[in-house]
Each structure stands twice: as C-alpha cells, then as structure tokens.
CSV table of C-alpha atoms in Angstrom, one decimal:
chain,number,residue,atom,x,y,z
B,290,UNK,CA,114.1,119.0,82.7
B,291,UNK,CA,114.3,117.5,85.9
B,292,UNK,CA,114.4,119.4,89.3
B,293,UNK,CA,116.4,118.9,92.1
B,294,UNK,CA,115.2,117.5,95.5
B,295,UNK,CA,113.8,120.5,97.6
B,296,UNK,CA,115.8,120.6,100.8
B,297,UNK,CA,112.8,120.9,103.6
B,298,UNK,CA,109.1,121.2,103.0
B,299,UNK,CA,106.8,121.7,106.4
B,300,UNK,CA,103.4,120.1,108.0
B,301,UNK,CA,101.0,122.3,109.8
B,302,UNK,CA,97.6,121.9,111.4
B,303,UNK,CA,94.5,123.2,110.0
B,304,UNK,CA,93.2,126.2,112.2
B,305,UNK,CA,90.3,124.9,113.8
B,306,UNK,CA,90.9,121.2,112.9
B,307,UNK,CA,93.3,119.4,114.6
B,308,UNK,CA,93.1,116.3,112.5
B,309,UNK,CA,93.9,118.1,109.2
B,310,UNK,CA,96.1,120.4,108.0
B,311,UNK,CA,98.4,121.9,105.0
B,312,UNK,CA,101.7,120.1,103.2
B,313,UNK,CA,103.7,123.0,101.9
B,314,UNK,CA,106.6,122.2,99.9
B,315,UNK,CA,108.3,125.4,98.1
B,316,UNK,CA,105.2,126.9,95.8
B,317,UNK,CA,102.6,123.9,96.0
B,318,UNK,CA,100.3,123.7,99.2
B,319,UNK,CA,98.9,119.9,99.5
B,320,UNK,CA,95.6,119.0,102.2
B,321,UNK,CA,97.1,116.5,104.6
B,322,UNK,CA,94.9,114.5,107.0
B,323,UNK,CA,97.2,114.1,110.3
B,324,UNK,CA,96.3,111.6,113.6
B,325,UNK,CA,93.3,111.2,115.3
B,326,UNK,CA,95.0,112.9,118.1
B,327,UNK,CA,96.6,116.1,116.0
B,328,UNK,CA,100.5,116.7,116.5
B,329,UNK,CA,101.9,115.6,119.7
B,330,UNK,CA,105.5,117.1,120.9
B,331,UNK,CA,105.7,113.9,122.8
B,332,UNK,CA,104.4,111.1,120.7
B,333,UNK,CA,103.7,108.0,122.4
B,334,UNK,CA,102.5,104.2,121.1
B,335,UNK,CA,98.6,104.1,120.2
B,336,UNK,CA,98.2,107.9,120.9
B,337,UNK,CA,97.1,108.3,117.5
B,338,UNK,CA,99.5,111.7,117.0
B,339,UNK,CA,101.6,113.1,114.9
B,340,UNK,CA,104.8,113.5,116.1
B,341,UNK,CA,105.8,117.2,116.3
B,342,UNK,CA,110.0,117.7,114.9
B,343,UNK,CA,112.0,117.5,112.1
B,344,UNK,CA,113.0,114.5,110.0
B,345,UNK,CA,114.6,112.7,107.3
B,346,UNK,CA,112.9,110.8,104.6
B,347,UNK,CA,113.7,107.0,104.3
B,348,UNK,CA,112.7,105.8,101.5
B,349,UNK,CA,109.4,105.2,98.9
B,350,UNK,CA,107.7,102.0,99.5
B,351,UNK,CA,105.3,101.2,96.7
B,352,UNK,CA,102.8,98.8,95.5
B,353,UNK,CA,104.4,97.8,92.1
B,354,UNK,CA,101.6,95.4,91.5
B,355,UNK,CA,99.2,98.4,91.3
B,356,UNK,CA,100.5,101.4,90.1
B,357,UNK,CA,104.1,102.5,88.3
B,358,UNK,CA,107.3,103.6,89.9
B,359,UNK,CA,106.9,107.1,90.6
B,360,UNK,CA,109.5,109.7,89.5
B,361,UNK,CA,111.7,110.2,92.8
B,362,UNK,CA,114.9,111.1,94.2
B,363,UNK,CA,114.4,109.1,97.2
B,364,UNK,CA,115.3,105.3,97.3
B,365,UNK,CA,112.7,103.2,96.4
B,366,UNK,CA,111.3,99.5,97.2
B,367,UNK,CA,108.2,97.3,95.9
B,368,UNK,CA,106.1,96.0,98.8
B,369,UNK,CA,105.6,92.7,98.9
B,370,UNK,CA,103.3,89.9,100.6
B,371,UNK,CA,105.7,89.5,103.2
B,372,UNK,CA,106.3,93.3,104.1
B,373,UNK,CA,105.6,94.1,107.4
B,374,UNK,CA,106.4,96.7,110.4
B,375,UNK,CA,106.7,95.9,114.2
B,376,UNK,CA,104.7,97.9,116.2
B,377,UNK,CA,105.4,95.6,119.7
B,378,UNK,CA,107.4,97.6,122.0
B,379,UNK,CA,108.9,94.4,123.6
B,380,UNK,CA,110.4,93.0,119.9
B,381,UNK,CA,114.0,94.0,119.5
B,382,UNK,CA,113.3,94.4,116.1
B,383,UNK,CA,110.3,98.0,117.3
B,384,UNK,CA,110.0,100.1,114.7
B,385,UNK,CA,111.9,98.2,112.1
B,386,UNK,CA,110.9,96.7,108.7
B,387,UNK,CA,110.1,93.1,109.0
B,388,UNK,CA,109.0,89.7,107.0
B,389,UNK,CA,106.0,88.5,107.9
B,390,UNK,CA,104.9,84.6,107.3
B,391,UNK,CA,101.8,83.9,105.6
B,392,UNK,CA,99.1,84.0,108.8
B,393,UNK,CA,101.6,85.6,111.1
B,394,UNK,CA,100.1,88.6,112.6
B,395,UNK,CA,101.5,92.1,112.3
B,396,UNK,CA,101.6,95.4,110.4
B,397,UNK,CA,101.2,94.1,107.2
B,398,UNK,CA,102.3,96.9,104.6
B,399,UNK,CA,100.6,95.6,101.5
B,400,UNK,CA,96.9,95.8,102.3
B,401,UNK,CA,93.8,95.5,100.3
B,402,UNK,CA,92.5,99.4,100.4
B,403,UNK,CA,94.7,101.8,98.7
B,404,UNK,CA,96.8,103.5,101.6
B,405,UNK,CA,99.7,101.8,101.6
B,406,UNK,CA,100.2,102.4,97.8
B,407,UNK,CA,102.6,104.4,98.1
B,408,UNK,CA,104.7,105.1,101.6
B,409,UNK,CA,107.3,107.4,102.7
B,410,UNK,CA,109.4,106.0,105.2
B,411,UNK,CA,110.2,109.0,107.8
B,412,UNK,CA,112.7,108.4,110.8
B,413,UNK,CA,111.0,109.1,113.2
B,414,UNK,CA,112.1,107.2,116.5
B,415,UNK,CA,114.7,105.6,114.2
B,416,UNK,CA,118.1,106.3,116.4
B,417,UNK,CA,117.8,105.7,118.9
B,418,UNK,CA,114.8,103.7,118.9
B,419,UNK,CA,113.0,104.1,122.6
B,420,UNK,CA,110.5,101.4,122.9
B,421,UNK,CA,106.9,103.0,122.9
B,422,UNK,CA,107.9,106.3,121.4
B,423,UNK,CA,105.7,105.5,118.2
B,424,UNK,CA,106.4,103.4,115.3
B,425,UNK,CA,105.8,103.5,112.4
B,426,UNK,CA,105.4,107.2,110.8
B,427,UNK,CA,104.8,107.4,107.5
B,428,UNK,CA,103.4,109.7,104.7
B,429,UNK,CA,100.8,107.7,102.9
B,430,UNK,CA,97.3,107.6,101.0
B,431,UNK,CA,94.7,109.1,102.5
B,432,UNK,CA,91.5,107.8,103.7
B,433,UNK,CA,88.2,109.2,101.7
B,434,UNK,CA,87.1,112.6,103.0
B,435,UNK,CA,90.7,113.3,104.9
B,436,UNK,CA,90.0,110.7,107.6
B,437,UNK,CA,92.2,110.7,110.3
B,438,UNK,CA,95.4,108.9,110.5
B,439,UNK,CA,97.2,106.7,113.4
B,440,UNK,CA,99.5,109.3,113.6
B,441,UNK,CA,100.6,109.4,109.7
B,442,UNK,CA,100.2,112.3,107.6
B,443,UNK,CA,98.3,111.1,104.9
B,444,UNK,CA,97.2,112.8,101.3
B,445,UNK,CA,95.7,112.2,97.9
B,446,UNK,CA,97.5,110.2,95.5
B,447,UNK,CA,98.2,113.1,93.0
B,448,UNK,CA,99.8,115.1,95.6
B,449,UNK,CA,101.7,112.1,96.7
B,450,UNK,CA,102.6,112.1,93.3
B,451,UNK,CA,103.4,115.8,92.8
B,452,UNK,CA,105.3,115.8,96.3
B,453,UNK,CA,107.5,112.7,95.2
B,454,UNK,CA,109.2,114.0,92.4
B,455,UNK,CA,110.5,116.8,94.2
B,456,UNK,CA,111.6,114.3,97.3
B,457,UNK,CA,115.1,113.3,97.8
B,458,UNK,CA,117.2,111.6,100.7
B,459,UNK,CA,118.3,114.9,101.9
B,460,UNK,CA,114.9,116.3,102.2
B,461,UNK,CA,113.9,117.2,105.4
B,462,UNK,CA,110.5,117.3,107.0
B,463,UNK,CA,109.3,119.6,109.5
B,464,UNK,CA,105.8,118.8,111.3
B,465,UNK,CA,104.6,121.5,113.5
C-alpha cells in the first residue's frame, strides 16, 4: 500500500556539532551532515550555512544512468551532461537551473562522486530571488563520515531513499 506524502518533516543541529544534525520526518530519525558553517538565519553566498526557515520541495533530480527512479511523490527529472546551476550573483538567470556547454564552467549537477545522485530541489531564495542570498540548496548524498556540506543537508543514500517515498510537492521542510 502506498502512503501519502507527509505534510512537514524538520532539520535540527546536532548538540554539540554544528555541522551535523538529525532529519526527522514523522517516526524515522535520519543523520544529516549540514554546512561547514551550521544553520544561518541569514544565509549569504559562500558562507557555507544552512539556511534557517521553512520551505517547499521542488523537485527529485536523479542520476538515471546510475541508479533507478526512486518511489516519490515529488516530480522528478534525470540529470543530464548538460545540467547545471548558476551560482553568479551578477547572472539574471542566480539560482536557476541552467544548460551548460561541454567546457563551460559552472555548477555542474552530474558529477563523478556520488552526491548528486540523487537531489531535492528546495526553494530556498526562489521568489524572490535576491542576488547573494545563497543558491543552490539542496538535499543530497552525503560525503563519507558526514562531511560537511556547502550549506546542503546532506544524508546516506538509504535514508534518501526512505525519506523520498514519503516526499511530496506539498511537503514542507523546516530547518532549525
């Protein structure tokens, strides 16, 4: 039987660790590695936090090539070559999907370690977007050992997996 999207599920920081800290979405509890600067209220370009607030999820970006489409309620899109993000403050198109050439420079999204396997698009700084607020936010893969993030929150691939099914568009995301 499939279960309905759970409405909100929450991001705290570890006690004591500022760089990690607990998923909690209805019964299941999920380690989270958060930015190299913990969770910022006032989240900034190449701070390396976590934006504190409460969000709506995007969409699943996922590396088809590698693994299956994951059960989800959210919409979903493969990653290609071209994927990218724009992280320049000066581009009209900040904190926006883009298509990158082969050799152009920029946040590519499909990337030779695993992170960006799988990626939920939050919208953070989304609308309005204010140029150096922080782009892009994401829930991703996480680094071996929990490394810190940019400013993602980032987990294991079976509680990526776990979380997703019980994801929707209407989910909400509260990190704080």
């Amino acid at each position: 039987m499939e279960r309905a999207p759970i409405s909100t599920f929450f991001v705290r920081r570890k006690p004591g660790h500022p760089t990690r800290g607990w998923l909690v979405a209805g019964p299941l509890a999920l380690p989270v590695a958060l930015g190299r600067g913990g969770i910022k209220a006032n989240k900034r370009e190449g701070d390396g936090g976590t934006p504190r607030g409460t969000f709506r999820l995007r969409r699943l970006w996922w590396r088809a090539d590698r693994v299956a489409r994951p059960l989800t309620h959210l919409p979903v899109r493969p990653i290609t070559g071209a994927d990218g993000w724009c992280e320049d403050p000066g581009d009209r198109r900040y904190n926006q999907p883009i298509r990158l050439a082969p050799g152009q420079p920029g946040d590519r999204l499909k990337r030779d370690d695993r992170l960006y396997d799988f990626i939920i698009e939050i919208d953070h700084n989304a609308r309005p977007r204010v140029a150096g607020r922080g782009s892009p936010v994401f829930l991703h893969l996480a680094r071996p050992q929990f490394g810190p993030t940019a400013g993602c929150v980032a987990m294991t691939q079976a509680a990526m997996l776990r979380l997703l099914s019980r994801l929707g568009p209407r989910t909400r995301i509260v990190i704080g």
